[in-house]
C-alpha atoms as one frame of an Amber mdcrd trajectory, in Angstrom:
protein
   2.338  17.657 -12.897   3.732  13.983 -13.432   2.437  11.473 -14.744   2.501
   7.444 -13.702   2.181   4.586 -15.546   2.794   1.979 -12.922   3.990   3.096
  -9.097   6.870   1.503  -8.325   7.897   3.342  -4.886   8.305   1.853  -1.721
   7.095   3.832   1.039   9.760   4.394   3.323  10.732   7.437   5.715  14.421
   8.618   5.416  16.194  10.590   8.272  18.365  12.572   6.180  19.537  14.795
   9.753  18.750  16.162  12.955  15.264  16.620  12.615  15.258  16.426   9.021
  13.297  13.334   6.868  11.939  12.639   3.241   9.470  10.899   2.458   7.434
   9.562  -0.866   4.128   9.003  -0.033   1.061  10.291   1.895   0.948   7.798
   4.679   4.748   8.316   5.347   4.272  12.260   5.792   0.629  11.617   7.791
   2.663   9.700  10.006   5.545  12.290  10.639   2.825  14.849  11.334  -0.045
  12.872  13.475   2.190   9.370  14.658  -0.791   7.821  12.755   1.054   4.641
  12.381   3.307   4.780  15.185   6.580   6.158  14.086   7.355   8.512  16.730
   6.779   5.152  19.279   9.537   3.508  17.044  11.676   6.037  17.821  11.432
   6.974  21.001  12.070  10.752  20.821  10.584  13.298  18.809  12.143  16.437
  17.840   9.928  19.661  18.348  11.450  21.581  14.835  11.047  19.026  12.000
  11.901  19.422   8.492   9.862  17.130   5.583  10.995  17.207   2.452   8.989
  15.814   0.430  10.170  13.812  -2.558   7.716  13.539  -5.510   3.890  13.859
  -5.654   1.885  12.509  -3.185  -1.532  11.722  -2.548  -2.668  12.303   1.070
  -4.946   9.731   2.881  -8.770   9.363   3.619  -8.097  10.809   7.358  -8.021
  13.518   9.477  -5.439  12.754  12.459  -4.523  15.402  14.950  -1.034  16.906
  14.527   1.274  14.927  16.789   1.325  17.238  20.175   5.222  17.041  20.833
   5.858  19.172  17.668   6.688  23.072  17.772   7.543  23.671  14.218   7.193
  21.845  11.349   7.935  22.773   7.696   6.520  20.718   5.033   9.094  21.327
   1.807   7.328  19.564  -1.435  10.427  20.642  -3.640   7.935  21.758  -6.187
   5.935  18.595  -6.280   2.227  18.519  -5.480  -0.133  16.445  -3.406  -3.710
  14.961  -3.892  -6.034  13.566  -1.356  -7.867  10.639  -1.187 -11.059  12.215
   0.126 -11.929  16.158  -1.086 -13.946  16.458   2.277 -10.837  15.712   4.837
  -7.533  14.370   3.927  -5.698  16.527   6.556  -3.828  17.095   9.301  -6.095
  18.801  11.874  -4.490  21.687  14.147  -6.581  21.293  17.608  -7.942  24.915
  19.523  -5.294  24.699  21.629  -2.531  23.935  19.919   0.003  26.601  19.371
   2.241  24.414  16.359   3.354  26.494  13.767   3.388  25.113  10.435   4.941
  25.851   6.955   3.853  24.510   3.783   7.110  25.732   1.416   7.270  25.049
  -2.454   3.768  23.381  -3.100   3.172  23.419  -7.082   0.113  22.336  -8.210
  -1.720  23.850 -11.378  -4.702  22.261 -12.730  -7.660  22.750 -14.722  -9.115
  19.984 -16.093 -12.887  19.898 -15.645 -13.182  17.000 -13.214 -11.977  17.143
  -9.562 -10.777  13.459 -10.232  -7.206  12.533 -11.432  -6.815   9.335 -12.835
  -3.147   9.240 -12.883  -2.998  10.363  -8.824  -0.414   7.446  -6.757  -1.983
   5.605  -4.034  -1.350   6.758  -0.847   0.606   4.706   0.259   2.898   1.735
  -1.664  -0.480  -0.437  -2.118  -3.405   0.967  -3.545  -4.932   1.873  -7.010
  -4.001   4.969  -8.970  -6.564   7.978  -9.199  -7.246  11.106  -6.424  -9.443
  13.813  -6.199  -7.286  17.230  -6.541  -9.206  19.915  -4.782 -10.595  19.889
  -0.986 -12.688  21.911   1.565  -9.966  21.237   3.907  -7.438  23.695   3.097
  -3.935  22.566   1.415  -2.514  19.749   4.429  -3.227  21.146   7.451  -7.047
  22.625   8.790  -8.846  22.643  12.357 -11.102  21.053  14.109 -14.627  21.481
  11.825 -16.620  20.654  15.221 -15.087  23.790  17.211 -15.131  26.184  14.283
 -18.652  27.577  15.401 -16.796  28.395  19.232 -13.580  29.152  18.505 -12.443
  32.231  16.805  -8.816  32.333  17.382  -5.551  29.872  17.883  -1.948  30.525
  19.276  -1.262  27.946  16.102  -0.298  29.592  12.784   0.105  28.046   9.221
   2.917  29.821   6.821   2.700  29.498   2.862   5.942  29.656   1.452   5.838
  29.841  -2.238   2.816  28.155  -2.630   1.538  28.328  -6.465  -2.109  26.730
  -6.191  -3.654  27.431  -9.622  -6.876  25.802 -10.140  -9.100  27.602 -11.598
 -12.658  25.654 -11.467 -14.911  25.687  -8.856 -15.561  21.699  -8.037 -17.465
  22.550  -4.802 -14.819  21.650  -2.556 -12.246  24.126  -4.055 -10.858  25.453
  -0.718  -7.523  26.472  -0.529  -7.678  28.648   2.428  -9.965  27.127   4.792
  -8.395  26.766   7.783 -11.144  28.517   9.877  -9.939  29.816  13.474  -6.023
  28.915  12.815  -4.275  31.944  10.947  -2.644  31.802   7.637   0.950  33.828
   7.207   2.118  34.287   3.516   5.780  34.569   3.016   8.000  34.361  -0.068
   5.851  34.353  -3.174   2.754  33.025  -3.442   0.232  32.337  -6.138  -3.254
  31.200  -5.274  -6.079  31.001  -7.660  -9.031  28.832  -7.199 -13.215  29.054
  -8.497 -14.875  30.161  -4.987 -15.235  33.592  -3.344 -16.198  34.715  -0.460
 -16.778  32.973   2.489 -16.279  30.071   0.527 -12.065  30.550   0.817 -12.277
  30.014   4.248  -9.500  30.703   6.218  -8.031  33.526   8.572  -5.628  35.708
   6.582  -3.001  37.558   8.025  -0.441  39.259   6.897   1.311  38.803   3.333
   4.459  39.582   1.727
């Protein structure tokens, strides 16, 4: 886990190849995946298979946006960093019924077990903004669905992949949710270490297969 004593980062998006971008904040990889603040407009074309790499720790926004409908595929590489979210009851990108995206969250590292839900030393979400996010969520980790269809719909064409995922955090908070992605399916590849202070129907999610 890093630590910050004063963010210095300027937000940015870097193309880095075809179909293949960094970025350093929250915002910046909201915007890749939802077109929040109109970067696919900018661009005028938007690849279906995307690659994010994503650079250092991030802390994801107070927002739920709808992945952006033109992409297919989408891996989400955090290189061993870790996000936080500015709000543990959202802060994610929401996969729609009838979407059929498949997603990948590779390399996520976060361990943590202090016993607040709140840390001070989080970076804003985007390049302005004051220092501090909460670390677990009811939302699963980045991408969820739709919490109004979850009561009608019991199964999506969409898919989300962990890929080396270590999520160790230990303590309950109330929100601690790791696998909560309802009616969308979870895939486990690679090797994956998830440990969190709910059971039950409390994780959430829609397990399917892992290796």
């Amino acid at each position: 886990m890093a630590y910050f004593s004063q963010y210095r980062a300027k937000a940015a998006i870097n193309r880095i190849g075809l179909g293949n971008y960094a970025v350093d904040t929250g915002s910046d990889l909201f915007d890749l995946l939802s077109n929040s603040n109109g970067y696919w407009n900018r661009q005028g074309n938007t690849p279906e298979n995307i690659t994010i790499n994503v650079t250092k720790d991030i802390t994801l926004p107070r927002t739920q946006p709808n992945i952006y409908p033109k992409i297919k595929n989408v891996n989400v590489n955090f290189q061993g960093h870790e996000f936080f979210v500015d709000n543990q009851n959202g802060s994610a990108i929401i996969i729609p019924p009838t979407s059929t995206v498949q997603v990948m969250i590779s390399n996520l590292n976060t361990i943590y077990t202090y016993g607040t839900n709140w840390y001070f030393s989080a970076p804003p979400s985007s390049n302005r903004g004051n220092f501090g996010a909460y670390v677990a969520t009811r939302m699963g980790l980045l991408f969820s669905s739709d919490s109004s269809e979850t009561k009608s719909v019991i199964s999506s064409n969409a898919q989300i992949t962990y890929n080396n995922v270590t999520y160790i955090v230990p303590r309950d908070y109330r929100v601690n949710q790791p696998l909560s992605s309802y009616y969308i399916p979870i895939n486990f590849i690679g090797n994956n270490h998830i440990e969190n202070g709910v059971s039950g129907r409390a994780l959430g999610g829609s397990v399917q297969h892992q290796s």
